[in-house]
Coordinates of C-alpha atoms in Angstrom, one line a residue:
L1 CA 58.7 77.0 -169.1
A2 CA 58.7 79.6 -171.9
L3 CA 56.4 78.3 -174.6
P4 CA 56.5 80.7 -177.6
G5 CA 54.4 79.6 -180.4
S6 CA 51.8 77.9 -178.2
G7 CA 49.2 80.6 -178.7
G8 CA 49.4 81.5 -175.0
E9 CA 47.7 78.2 -174.0
F10 CA 49.4 75.9 -171.5
D11 CA 48.4 72.3 -172.2
L12 CA 51.3 70.3 -170.8
F13 CA 48.9 67.9 -169.0
G14 CA 46.9 66.9 -172.1
E15 CA 46.7 63.2 -172.7
D16 CA 48.8 63.5 -175.9
A17 CA 50.7 66.7 -175.3
I18 CA 54.3 67.1 -176.1
Y19 CA 56.5 70.3 -176.4
L20 CA 59.6 70.4 -178.7
S21 CA 62.6 72.7 -178.6
P22 CA 63.1 74.8 -181.7
A23 CA 66.1 72.7 -182.7
A24 CA 64.0 69.5 -182.5
A25 CA 61.2 71.1 -184.4
R26 CA 63.5 72.2 -187.2
H27 CA 65.2 68.8 -187.3
L28 CA 61.8 67.0 -187.6
G29 CA 60.2 69.6 -189.8
L30 CA 57.3 70.1 -187.3
A31 CA 55.4 73.0 -185.9
A32 CA 52.8 73.6 -183.2
G33 CA 49.7 71.6 -183.9
D34 CA 51.5 68.8 -185.9
R35 CA 51.4 65.2 -184.9
I36 CA 54.5 63.2 -183.9
A37 CA 55.0 59.5 -183.4
L38 CA 57.3 58.2 -180.6
Q39 CA 58.5 54.6 -180.6
V40 CA 57.5 52.2 -177.8
G41 CA 58.9 48.8 -178.4
I42 CA 58.6 48.7 -182.1
E43 CA 55.2 50.4 -182.4
P44 CA 54.5 54.2 -182.7
V45 CA 52.6 56.2 -180.2
A46 CA 51.0 59.4 -181.7
L47 CA 51.3 62.7 -179.8
T48 CA 50.5 66.3 -180.6
V49 CA 53.0 69.1 -180.6
K50 CA 51.3 71.7 -178.4
G51 CA 54.1 74.3 -178.7
L52 CA 57.8 75.1 -178.7
L53 CA 60.1 75.5 -175.8
S54 CA 62.5 78.5 -175.3
G55 CA 65.4 78.2 -177.7
S56 CA 67.8 79.9 -175.3
A57 CA 66.9 77.5 -172.5
Y58 CA 66.9 74.4 -174.7
P59 CA 69.4 74.8 -177.6
Q60 CA 69.6 71.0 -178.1
R61 CA 67.0 68.7 -179.7
I62 CA 64.7 67.8 -176.8
A63 CA 61.1 67.1 -176.1
V64 CA 59.2 67.7 -172.8
M65 CA 56.1 65.9 -171.6
D66 CA 54.2 65.6 -168.3
I67 CA 55.8 62.7 -166.3
G68 CA 52.5 61.0 -165.7
T69 CA 51.6 61.1 -169.4
A70 CA 55.1 59.9 -170.4
Q71 CA 54.8 56.9 -168.0
W72 CA 51.4 56.1 -169.4
K73 CA 52.1 56.5 -173.1
L74 CA 55.6 55.1 -173.1
N75 CA 54.8 51.9 -171.2
A76 CA 56.9 53.0 -168.1
L77 CA 54.3 53.0 -165.3
G78 CA 56.0 53.1 -161.9
R79 CA 59.4 53.7 -163.3
L80 CA 61.7 56.8 -163.0
T81 CA 65.2 57.3 -164.4
R82 CA 66.1 60.5 -162.6
V83 CA 65.0 62.5 -159.6
D84 CA 66.2 66.2 -159.1
L85 CA 66.3 67.5 -155.5
R86 CA 66.6 71.0 -154.2
L87 CA 68.0 71.2 -150.7
A88 CA 66.4 73.2 -147.9
A89 CA 68.1 76.4 -146.8
G90 CA 71.1 75.6 -144.6
A91 CA 71.2 71.8 -145.4
H92 CA 74.7 70.3 -145.8
A93 CA 74.9 68.8 -149.2
G94 CA 77.4 66.1 -148.2
R95 CA 75.4 64.8 -145.3
V96 CA 72.1 64.8 -147.3
K97 CA 73.8 63.0 -150.1
A98 CA 75.2 60.3 -147.8
A99 CA 71.8 59.9 -146.1
I100 CA 70.0 59.4 -149.4
A101 CA 72.6 57.1 -150.8
A102 CA 72.2 54.8 -147.7
D103 CA 68.6 54.2 -148.5
L104 CA 68.9 53.7 -152.3
P105 CA 69.1 50.4 -154.2
P106 CA 72.6 49.4 -155.5
D107 CA 71.8 50.4 -159.1
V108 CA 71.0 54.0 -158.2
Q109 CA 73.7 56.7 -157.9
V110 CA 73.6 60.0 -156.1
T111 CA 75.3 62.7 -158.1
T112 CA 75.6 66.5 -158.2
P113 CA 75.5 69.1 -161.0
A114 CA 79.3 69.5 -160.7
L115 CA 79.9 65.7 -161.2
E116 CA 77.5 65.7 -164.1
A117 CA 79.3 68.6 -165.7
Q118 CA 82.6 66.8 -165.2
E119 CA 81.2 63.7 -166.8
A120 CA 80.0 65.7 -169.8
I121 CA 83.4 67.3 -170.2
S122 CA 85.3 64.1 -169.8
L123 CA 83.2 62.4 -172.5
S124 CA 84.9 64.5 -175.2
R125 CA 88.1 65.3 -173.3
S126 CA 90.3 62.8 -175.1
Y127 CA 88.9 64.0 -178.5
R128 CA 89.6 67.6 -177.7
A129 CA 93.1 66.8 -176.4
N130 CA 93.9 65.0 -179.7
L131 CA 92.6 67.9 -181.7
T132 CA 94.7 70.3 -179.6
A133 CA 97.8 68.1 -180.1
L134 CA 97.2 68.1 -183.9
A135 CA 96.8 71.9 -183.9
L136 CA 100.1 72.2 -182.0
V137 CA 101.6 69.9 -184.6
A138 CA 100.7 72.4 -187.3
L139 CA 102.1 75.2 -185.2
F140 CA 105.3 73.3 -184.6
T141 CA 105.6 72.7 -188.3
G142 CA 105.0 76.4 -189.0
A143 CA 107.8 77.3 -186.5
F144 CA 110.2 75.2 -188.5
L145 CA 109.0 76.9 -191.7
V146 CA 109.8 80.3 -190.2
L147 CA 113.1 79.1 -188.9
S148 CA 114.3 77.6 -192.2
T149 CA 113.0 80.6 -194.2
Q150 CA 114.6 83.2 -192.0
A151 CA 117.9 81.2 -191.7
L152 CA 118.3 81.0 -195.4
A153 CA 117.2 84.7 -195.8
M154 CA 119.9 85.7 -193.3
V155 CA 122.5 83.8 -195.3
R156 CA 121.4 85.5 -198.5
R157 CA 121.5 89.0 -196.8
R158 CA 124.7 88.3 -194.9
R159 CA 126.9 90.8 -196.8
Q160 CA 124.2 93.6 -196.6
V161 CA 124.0 93.1 -192.9
A162 CA 127.7 93.1 -192.5
L163 CA 127.9 96.3 -194.5
L164 CA 125.5 98.0 -192.1
R165 CA 127.6 96.8 -189.2
A166 CA 130.7 98.3 -190.9
L167 CA 128.8 101.6 -191.3
G168 CA 128.2 101.8 -187.6
M169 CA 125.2 99.7 -186.6
T170 CA 125.7 97.9 -183.4
G171 CA 125.2 94.2 -182.9
R172 CA 122.4 94.8 -180.5
G173 CA 120.7 97.2 -182.9
Q174 CA 121.1 94.6 -185.7
L175 CA 119.5 91.9 -183.5
A176 CA 116.6 94.2 -182.6
A177 CA 116.0 95.1 -186.2
M178 CA 116.0 91.5 -187.3
L179 CA 113.7 90.4 -184.5
G180 CA 111.4 93.4 -185.2
E181 CA 111.3 92.2 -188.8
G182 CA 110.3 88.7 -187.7
A183 CA 107.7 90.2 -185.4
A184 CA 106.2 92.3 -188.2
I185 CA 106.0 89.4 -190.5
G186 CA 104.5 87.3 -187.7
A187 CA 101.9 90.0 -186.9
L188 CA 100.7 90.1 -190.5
G189 CA 100.5 86.3 -190.7
A190 CA 98.9 85.9 -187.3
A191 CA 96.2 88.5 -188.1
A192 CA 95.4 86.8 -191.4
G193 CA 95.6 83.4 -189.7
V194 CA 93.3 84.3 -186.8
A195 CA 90.7 85.7 -189.2
L196 CA 90.9 82.7 -191.5
G197 CA 90.9 80.3 -188.6
Y198 CA 87.7 81.7 -187.2
A199 CA 86.1 81.6 -190.6
L200 CA 87.1 78.0 -191.1
A201 CA 85.9 77.2 -187.5
A202 CA 82.5 78.7 -188.3
L203 CA 82.2 76.6 -191.5
A204 CA 83.3 73.5 -189.6
V205 CA 80.8 73.9 -186.8
E206 CA 78.1 74.7 -189.4
A207 CA 78.9 71.6 -191.5
L208 CA 79.9 69.1 -188.8
G209 CA 78.2 70.3 -185.6
A210 CA 79.4 71.2 -182.2
D211 CA 81.5 68.0 -181.9
L212 CA 83.0 68.4 -185.3
G213 CA 81.5 65.1 -186.5
A214 CA 82.6 63.0 -183.5
G215 CA 79.0 62.1 -182.5
Y216 CA 79.3 63.2 -178.8
F217 CA 76.5 65.8 -178.9
P218 CA 74.4 65.0 -182.0
G219 CA 71.3 67.0 -180.9
L220 CA 73.1 70.3 -180.1
E221 CA 72.9 73.3 -182.4
P222 CA 76.0 75.3 -181.6
R223 CA 76.9 78.9 -182.0
L224 CA 80.5 79.9 -182.5
A225 CA 81.7 82.0 -179.6
V226 CA 84.2 84.7 -180.4
A227 CA 86.1 85.8 -177.3
P228 CA 88.5 88.8 -177.6
G229 CA 90.8 87.1 -175.1
E230 CA 91.2 84.1 -177.4
W231 CA 91.8 86.4 -180.4
A232 CA 94.6 88.1 -178.5
L233 CA 96.1 84.7 -177.3
F234 CA 96.1 83.2 -180.8
F235 CA 97.6 86.4 -182.3
G236 CA 100.3 86.6 -179.7
L237 CA 101.1 82.9 -180.2
G238 CA 101.5 83.5 -183.9
V239 CA 103.8 86.4 -183.4
A240 CA 105.8 84.5 -180.7
V241 CA 106.3 81.6 -183.1
A242 CA 107.6 84.0 -185.8
V243 CA 110.0 85.7 -183.4
A244 CA 111.2 82.4 -182.1
G245 CA 111.9 81.2 -185.6
T246 CA 113.8 84.4 -186.3
A247 CA 115.8 84.4 -183.1
L248 CA 118.4 81.7 -183.9
P249 CA 119.5 83.0 -187.2
A250 CA 119.4 86.6 -185.9
L251 CA 121.6 85.8 -182.9
E252 CA 124.1 84.0 -185.2
A253 CA 124.2 87.0 -187.6
A254 CA 124.7 89.4 -184.8
R255 CA 127.7 87.5 -183.5
V256 CA 129.7 87.5 -186.8
Q257 CA 132.4 90.2 -187.3
P258 CA 131.6 92.4 -190.3
A259 CA 135.0 91.8 -192.0
Q260 CA 134.5 88.1 -191.8
A261 CA 130.9 88.2 -193.2
L262 CA 132.0 90.4 -196.1
K263 CA 134.4 87.7 -197.4
A264 CA 133.1 85.5 -200.2
G265 CA 132.3 81.9 -199.3
D266 CA 131.5 82.8 -195.7
E267 CA 127.8 81.8 -196.1
E268 CA 128.3 78.2 -194.8
R269 CA 130.3 79.2 -191.7
P270 CA 127.2 79.7 -189.4
F271 CA 126.0 76.2 -190.1
K272 CA 129.3 74.4 -189.6
R273 CA 129.0 75.0 -185.8
V274 CA 125.7 73.2 -185.7
R275 CA 126.2 69.9 -183.9
G276 CA 123.4 68.1 -182.3
R277 CA 124.3 64.5 -182.0
L278 CA 124.5 64.4 -178.3
A279 CA 121.3 66.4 -177.8
G280 CA 119.5 64.3 -180.4
T281 CA 120.6 61.1 -178.7
V282 CA 119.4 62.3 -175.3
L283 CA 116.1 63.4 -176.7
M284 CA 115.5 60.1 -178.4
A285 CA 116.4 58.3 -175.2
L286 CA 113.9 60.5 -173.3
A287 CA 111.3 59.7 -175.9
G288 CA 111.7 56.0 -175.4
A289 CA 111.5 56.4 -171.6
A290 CA 108.3 58.5 -171.9
L291 CA 106.6 55.6 -173.6
L292 CA 106.8 53.7 -170.4
V293 CA 105.1 56.4 -168.3
P294 CA 101.4 55.9 -167.7
P295 CA 98.8 58.5 -168.8
V296 CA 98.5 61.6 -166.7
A297 CA 94.9 62.3 -165.5
G298 CA 93.6 60.0 -168.2
L299 CA 95.4 61.8 -171.0
P300 CA 98.4 60.4 -173.0
L301 CA 100.6 63.4 -172.2
P302 CA 103.8 61.2 -172.0
G303 CA 103.0 59.9 -175.4
Y304 CA 102.7 63.4 -176.8
F305 CA 106.0 64.3 -175.2
A306 CA 107.6 61.2 -176.7
I307 CA 106.5 62.2 -180.2
A308 CA 107.9 65.7 -179.8
A309 CA 111.2 64.6 -178.2
F310 CA 111.8 62.0 -180.9
L311 CA 111.0 64.5 -183.7
V312 CA 113.3 67.2 -182.2
G313 CA 116.0 64.6 -181.6
A314 CA 115.8 63.6 -185.3
V315 CA 116.2 67.2 -186.3
A316 CA 119.2 67.5 -184.0
W317 CA 120.8 64.5 -185.7
M318 CA 120.1 65.9 -189.2
P319 CA 123.3 68.0 -189.6
S320 CA 125.5 65.0 -189.1
F321 CA 123.4 62.8 -191.3
V322 CA 123.3 65.3 -194.1
R323 CA 127.1 65.9 -194.1
F324 CA 127.6 62.1 -194.0
V325 CA 125.3 61.6 -197.0
F326 CA 126.5 64.5 -199.1
G327 CA 130.1 63.8 -198.4
R328 CA 129.7 60.4 -200.1
L329 CA 127.9 61.4 -203.2
P330 CA 129.2 59.4 -206.2
A331 CA 131.3 61.1 -208.8
G332 CA 129.7 61.9 -212.1
R333 CA 130.9 63.1 -215.5
A334 CA 128.2 65.6 -216.4
A335 CA 129.1 69.2 -215.6
W336 CA 125.7 70.0 -214.1
Y337 CA 126.0 67.0 -211.8
Q338 CA 129.5 67.9 -210.7
V339 CA 128.4 71.5 -209.9
A340 CA 125.3 70.3 -208.0
A341 CA 127.2 67.7 -206.0
A342 CA 130.0 70.2 -205.1
H343 CA 127.4 72.7 -204.0
L344 CA 125.6 70.2 -201.8
R345 CA 128.9 69.1 -200.2
G346 CA 129.9 72.8 -199.7
T347 CA 126.6 74.0 -198.3
A348 CA 125.5 70.9 -196.4
G349 CA 124.6 73.2 -193.4
Q350 CA 122.2 75.3 -195.5
A351 CA 120.6 72.1 -196.9
T352 CA 120.2 70.8 -193.4
V353 CA 117.9 73.7 -192.5
A354 CA 115.7 73.1 -195.5
I355 CA 115.7 69.3 -195.0
A356 CA 114.8 69.7 -191.3
G357 CA 111.6 71.6 -192.3
V358 CA 110.7 69.0 -194.8
L359 CA 111.4 66.2 -192.2
V360 CA 109.1 67.8 -189.6
S361 CA 106.2 68.4 -192.0
F362 CA 106.5 65.2 -193.9
S363 CA 107.0 62.9 -191.0
L364 CA 104.0 64.3 -189.1
M365 CA 101.9 64.0 -192.3
V366 CA 102.9 60.4 -192.7
A367 CA 102.4 59.7 -189.0
M368 CA 98.8 61.0 -189.1
A369 CA 98.1 59.1 -192.3
I370 CA 99.3 55.9 -190.9
M371 CA 97.4 56.4 -187.6
T372 CA 94.0 57.1 -189.3
V373 CA 94.4 54.4 -192.0
S374 CA 95.5 51.8 -189.5
F375 CA 92.7 52.7 -187.2
R376 CA 90.2 52.5 -190.0
D377 CA 91.5 49.1 -191.1
S378 CA 91.3 47.9 -187.5
L379 CA 87.7 49.1 -187.3
D380 CA 86.9 47.3 -190.6
A381 CA 88.5 44.1 -189.3
W382 CA 86.6 44.4 -186.0
L383 CA 83.3 44.9 -187.8
E384 CA 84.0 41.8 -189.9
R385 CA 84.6 39.9 -186.7
V386 CA 81.6 41.0 -184.7
L387 CA 79.1 40.8 -187.6
P388 CA 79.0 37.1 -188.4
A389 CA 75.2 36.8 -189.0
D390 CA 73.4 37.3 -192.3
L391 CA 70.8 39.9 -191.1
Y392 CA 70.6 42.3 -188.1
L393 CA 67.6 43.9 -186.6
R394 CA 67.6 46.8 -184.1
A395 CA 64.5 48.0 -182.2
G396 CA 66.0 51.4 -181.6
T397 CA 68.3 53.3 -179.3
G398 CA 67.7 53.6 -175.5
D399 CA 65.1 51.8 -173.5
A400 CA 62.1 52.9 -175.5
G401 CA 62.8 50.6 -178.4
Y402 CA 62.7 46.8 -177.8
F403 CA 61.5 43.5 -179.2
S404 CA 58.9 41.9 -176.9
P405 CA 59.0 38.1 -176.4
A406 CA 56.1 37.7 -178.9
V407 CA 58.1 39.7 -181.5
Q408 CA 61.2 37.6 -180.8
D409 CA 59.2 34.5 -181.5
A410 CA 57.9 36.0 -184.7
I411 CA 61.5 36.8 -185.9
A412 CA 62.8 33.3 -185.0
G413 CA 59.8 31.6 -186.7
T414 CA 60.1 33.5 -190.0
P415 CA 60.5 31.1 -193.0
G416 CA 64.2 31.1 -194.1
V417 CA 65.5 31.9 -190.6
A418 CA 67.8 29.1 -189.4
R419 CA 68.7 30.7 -186.1
A420 CA 68.1 33.9 -184.3
E421 CA 70.1 35.3 -181.3
F422 CA 68.9 38.3 -179.3
T423 CA 70.8 40.9 -177.3
R424 CA 69.7 43.2 -174.5
Y425 CA 71.5 46.4 -173.7
R426 CA 71.4 48.3 -170.4
E427 CA 73.3 51.3 -169.1
L428 CA 75.0 50.8 -165.7
L429 CA 76.2 53.6 -163.5
L430 CA 79.1 52.2 -161.5
A431 CA 80.3 55.6 -160.1
P432 CA 78.6 59.0 -159.8
D433 CA 81.5 60.8 -161.5
A434 CA 82.0 58.3 -164.4
P435 CA 80.1 57.7 -167.6
A436 CA 77.7 54.8 -167.8
V437 CA 79.0 51.4 -168.8
T438 CA 77.0 49.4 -171.3
L439 CA 75.8 46.0 -170.1
I440 CA 75.4 43.6 -173.1
A441 CA 73.4 40.4 -172.4
K442 CA 73.8 38.0 -175.3
P443 CA 74.1 34.2 -175.8
V444 CA 77.8 33.6 -174.8
A445 CA 79.7 30.9 -172.8
P446 CA 83.4 30.4 -172.0
A447 CA 83.7 27.9 -174.8
T448 CA 82.1 30.1 -177.5
A449 CA 83.5 33.5 -176.3
P450 CA 86.5 33.5 -178.6
D451 CA 84.1 33.1 -181.6
V452 CA 81.7 35.7 -180.4
L453 CA 84.1 38.4 -179.1
W454 CA 87.5 39.7 -180.3
L455 CA 89.4 38.6 -177.1
Q456 CA 92.7 40.2 -176.3
A457 CA 93.3 38.4 -173.1
R458 CA 91.5 35.6 -171.3
T459 CA 91.7 33.1 -168.5
S460 CA 89.9 30.0 -167.2
A461 CA 87.2 30.2 -164.6
A462 CA 88.7 29.9 -161.1
T463 CA 85.4 30.3 -159.1
D464 CA 81.8 29.4 -159.3
L465 CA 80.8 33.0 -160.2
P466 CA 79.0 33.5 -163.5
P467 CA 81.4 34.7 -166.2
A468 CA 81.7 38.2 -167.7
W469 CA 83.9 39.7 -170.4
V470 CA 84.9 43.3 -170.3
S471 CA 86.0 45.6 -173.1
E472 CA 89.4 47.2 -173.2
A473 CA 88.0 50.6 -172.3
A474 CA 86.2 49.2 -169.2
A475 CA 89.4 47.4 -168.2
D476 CA 91.4 50.6 -168.5
L477 CA 88.8 52.7 -166.6
Y478 CA 88.2 50.4 -163.7
G479 CA 91.4 48.3 -163.6
W480 CA 89.7 45.0 -164.4
Q481 CA 91.8 42.1 -165.6
P482 CA 91.1 38.4 -166.4
G483 CA 90.3 36.7 -163.1
S484 CA 89.0 39.9 -161.4
R485 CA 85.8 39.7 -159.4
I486 CA 83.4 42.5 -160.3
E487 CA 79.9 43.6 -159.1
L488 CA 77.4 44.9 -161.6
P489 CA 74.3 46.8 -160.3
F490 CA 71.1 46.0 -162.1
G491 CA 67.7 44.7 -161.3
G492 CA 67.8 46.5 -157.9
R493 CA 70.7 44.4 -156.7
R494 CA 74.5 44.0 -157.1
H495 CA 75.5 40.8 -158.9
A496 CA 79.0 39.3 -158.7
F497 CA 80.8 38.0 -161.8
E498 CA 84.2 36.8 -162.6
V499 CA 86.0 38.4 -165.6
L500 CA 87.2 35.7 -168.0
G501 CA 88.4 37.9 -170.8
V502 CA 89.1 41.4 -172.2
W503 CA 87.7 42.1 -175.6
R504 CA 88.2 44.8 -178.2
D505 CA 85.2 47.2 -178.7
Y506 CA 85.3 50.2 -181.0
A507 CA 81.6 51.1 -180.5
R508 CA 81.5 52.2 -176.8
Q509 CA 84.4 54.3 -175.5
S510 CA 83.0 54.4 -171.9
G511 CA 83.3 50.6 -171.6
A512 CA 81.1 47.6 -171.9
V513 CA 80.5 44.3 -170.1
V514 CA 79.2 41.1 -171.8
I515 CA 77.3 38.5 -169.8
D516 CA 75.2 35.5 -170.9
L517 CA 71.6 36.4 -171.9
A518 CA 70.1 33.5 -170.0
R519 CA 71.8 34.6 -166.8
Y520 CA 70.6 38.1 -167.2
R521 CA 67.0 37.0 -167.7
E522 CA 67.3 34.7 -164.7
L523 CA 68.5 37.6 -162.5
T524 CA 66.1 40.3 -163.8
G525 CA 63.1 38.6 -165.3
D526 CA 63.5 41.1 -168.2
R527 CA 62.8 39.1 -171.4
D528 CA 62.8 42.0 -173.9
A529 CA 65.6 42.4 -176.5
G530 CA 67.2 45.4 -178.2
S531 CA 68.6 43.7 -181.2
A532 CA 68.5 40.4 -183.1
S533 CA 71.1 38.6 -185.2
V534 CA 69.7 36.3 -187.8
W535 CA 71.3 33.4 -189.6
L536 CA 69.6 32.1 -192.7
D537 CA 68.9 28.7 -194.1
A538 CA 71.3 27.4 -196.8
G539 CA 70.3 29.0 -200.1
A540 CA 67.9 31.6 -198.6
S541 CA 68.0 35.1 -200.1
P542 CA 68.8 37.8 -197.5
D543 CA 66.5 40.2 -199.4
A544 CA 63.6 37.7 -199.5
V545 CA 63.9 36.9 -195.8
A546 CA 64.1 40.6 -195.0
Q547 CA 60.8 41.2 -196.8
R548 CA 59.2 38.3 -194.9
L549 CA 60.4 39.7 -191.6
R550 CA 58.9 43.1 -192.4
A551 CA 55.6 41.4 -193.4
R552 CA 55.6 39.2 -190.3
L553 CA 56.0 42.1 -187.8
P554 CA 53.2 44.7 -187.1
A555 CA 52.5 46.9 -190.1
E556 CA 53.4 50.1 -188.1
A557 CA 56.5 48.6 -186.5
T558 CA 59.6 50.8 -186.4
F559 CA 63.0 49.0 -186.5
D560 CA 66.2 48.9 -188.5
L561 CA 67.0 45.9 -190.6
A562 CA 70.4 45.7 -192.4
Q563 CA 72.9 43.3 -193.8
P564 CA 76.5 43.2 -192.5
A565 CA 77.9 45.0 -195.5
E566 CA 75.4 47.9 -195.0
I567 CA 76.4 48.2 -191.3
R568 CA 80.1 48.3 -192.2
A569 CA 79.5 51.0 -194.8
V570 CA 77.6 53.1 -192.3
S571 CA 80.1 52.6 -189.5
L572 CA 83.0 53.5 -191.7
S573 CA 81.2 56.6 -193.0
I574 CA 80.7 57.6 -189.3
F575 CA 84.4 57.0 -188.8
D576 CA 85.3 59.3 -191.7
R577 CA 83.0 62.0 -190.4
T578 CA 84.5 61.7 -187.0
F579 CA 88.0 62.1 -188.4
A580 CA 87.1 64.8 -190.9
V581 CA 89.0 67.4 -188.7
T582 CA 92.0 65.1 -188.5
Y583 CA 92.1 64.9 -192.3
A584 CA 91.8 68.6 -192.5
L585 CA 94.7 69.2 -190.1
E586 CA 96.7 66.7 -192.0
A587 CA 96.1 68.7 -195.2
V588 CA 97.2 71.8 -193.3
A589 CA 100.5 70.0 -192.4
V590 CA 101.0 69.0 -196.0
L591 CA 100.4 72.6 -197.2
I592 CA 102.8 74.0 -194.6
G593 CA 105.4 71.4 -195.7
L594 CA 104.9 72.4 -199.4
F595 CA 105.4 76.1 -198.4
G596 CA 108.5 75.1 -196.5
I597 CA 110.0 73.3 -199.4
S598 CA 109.1 76.1 -201.8
A599 CA 110.6 78.8 -199.5
A600 CA 113.8 76.9 -198.9
A601 CA 114.3 76.1 -202.6
G602 CA 113.5 79.7 -203.5
A603 CA 116.0 81.1 -201.0
R604 CA 118.7 78.8 -202.3
V605 CA 118.0 79.7 -205.9
L606 CA 118.2 83.4 -205.1
A607 CA 121.5 82.9 -203.3
R608 CA 122.9 81.2 -206.4
R609 CA 121.7 83.6 -209.1
A610 CA 125.3 84.6 -209.9
E611 CA 126.3 81.0 -210.2
F612 CA 123.5 80.2 -212.6
G613 CA 124.2 83.3 -214.6
M614 CA 127.8 82.1 -215.0
L615 CA 126.7 78.7 -216.1

């Protein structure tokens, strides 16, 4: 261990010694020699910061103690949570792993660094996939912006291009010139976009953290990595999008004969050939079929394809739709209305290009808004459902914080408390390459489960096995359904349960299993609790009872005490922080859409300057 700041002394084995990473020291505002209190149960244990760890080796917020001291001070004598093994030279990792696994109790898993790395990556994989999809949405919207702008620009410059063709420029030369123009514009935009993108990324990482507010890696202090290969990839992608947006109008302009393009009123001709009803229908049918395809490698790739196919199908249908609507505009007496209606009917193809850009940007903006708002409303409704008590107490996160039986009796016996229910949380490793599932032991029975849990599916007991209720995430990850027989490893043994229902849980994405607290205590002998739900006597004041609870527990006790409204407010603020990047990308889509509307309207106004001058 590199211990800068420790004065050259190495006191890892002192009775109160602890070493902090620089990130942890900054977060806690501590330095070498300061005192720090760790929570055991609900009471603090004082330790001394003897020094700091290497910042390069430990970039996250972490503390290091001697294992014997940790077991002694943290009330964990005889218990280990992890053992690291280094194999002898020439040993076969697979055979050693199998031999060790054969002698281990059921609730211990043998894993490897590769599997642990895979688990860490998979933890945030869906979040990263959604961010990538949202970024591609912005890119897709930008491509339509380029397409509509260039298409209308080609219409406005149609006679100039035709004149160049009449003076000797070949169609191939004209196409190369127009594509080169698109590439030049794309290069300028991509260079500015890459620079601005990295600047915004640095601000986002600084403000929101390595996980952009999602809460996956709260203790990590990240540094933005700037890779030249990524710069080149993003720059090339921007140029490619600009060239792709220019290609269609450039090909159309290159195919037109100069004499035909020089005639007045020829501007609409390129758009009259645009027909996409068949392609649009096929794409929409494929979108519907993709919704029936299961996820690929755990990611909703068919769903992403369905969104893209449906959107492109709607764009393909747009020419027919626009001509149908504009062809049935009602007659009006005002001269300005007659001119406007006649222009829309006569240039429906040009309007289609502008409307397609607006359709793409606005529909995606609305889709993201509906998704986030509905998800937030669902979370709020779920919190209302799962927080029926008047007060909630939590001893802390992890195994270090807990309410002992004596503390539980003190909580239940507090004046003003009508009833107190306690919950125990445990992390269960069901597979070495999968994240831990949370075991929740709380008072629940088949008759009361619908009131305690937000059940989405349930069944009646078919065997004599004790009941369990699994979350939707656990059901998806492990294929559990109502009526399934499952085995849960805890207390040194595997215990069989029957799944009686699937419930909705927004708090644990890796899955959770609920069993009855009395059954858990019978199987393990563990009578501690991690949280308490308190119902008050009629007329009792929550604030007054909260003060009595604090006074009744030890003076130095560390625990959280909150009312349901406070928990909902904190949970929704965490949701907003998690979706901050989604909101930002939605704002980007809105801005792109506004630029698209402005560019399309500007091109049409420039093309009609002579008409406006005549009016």
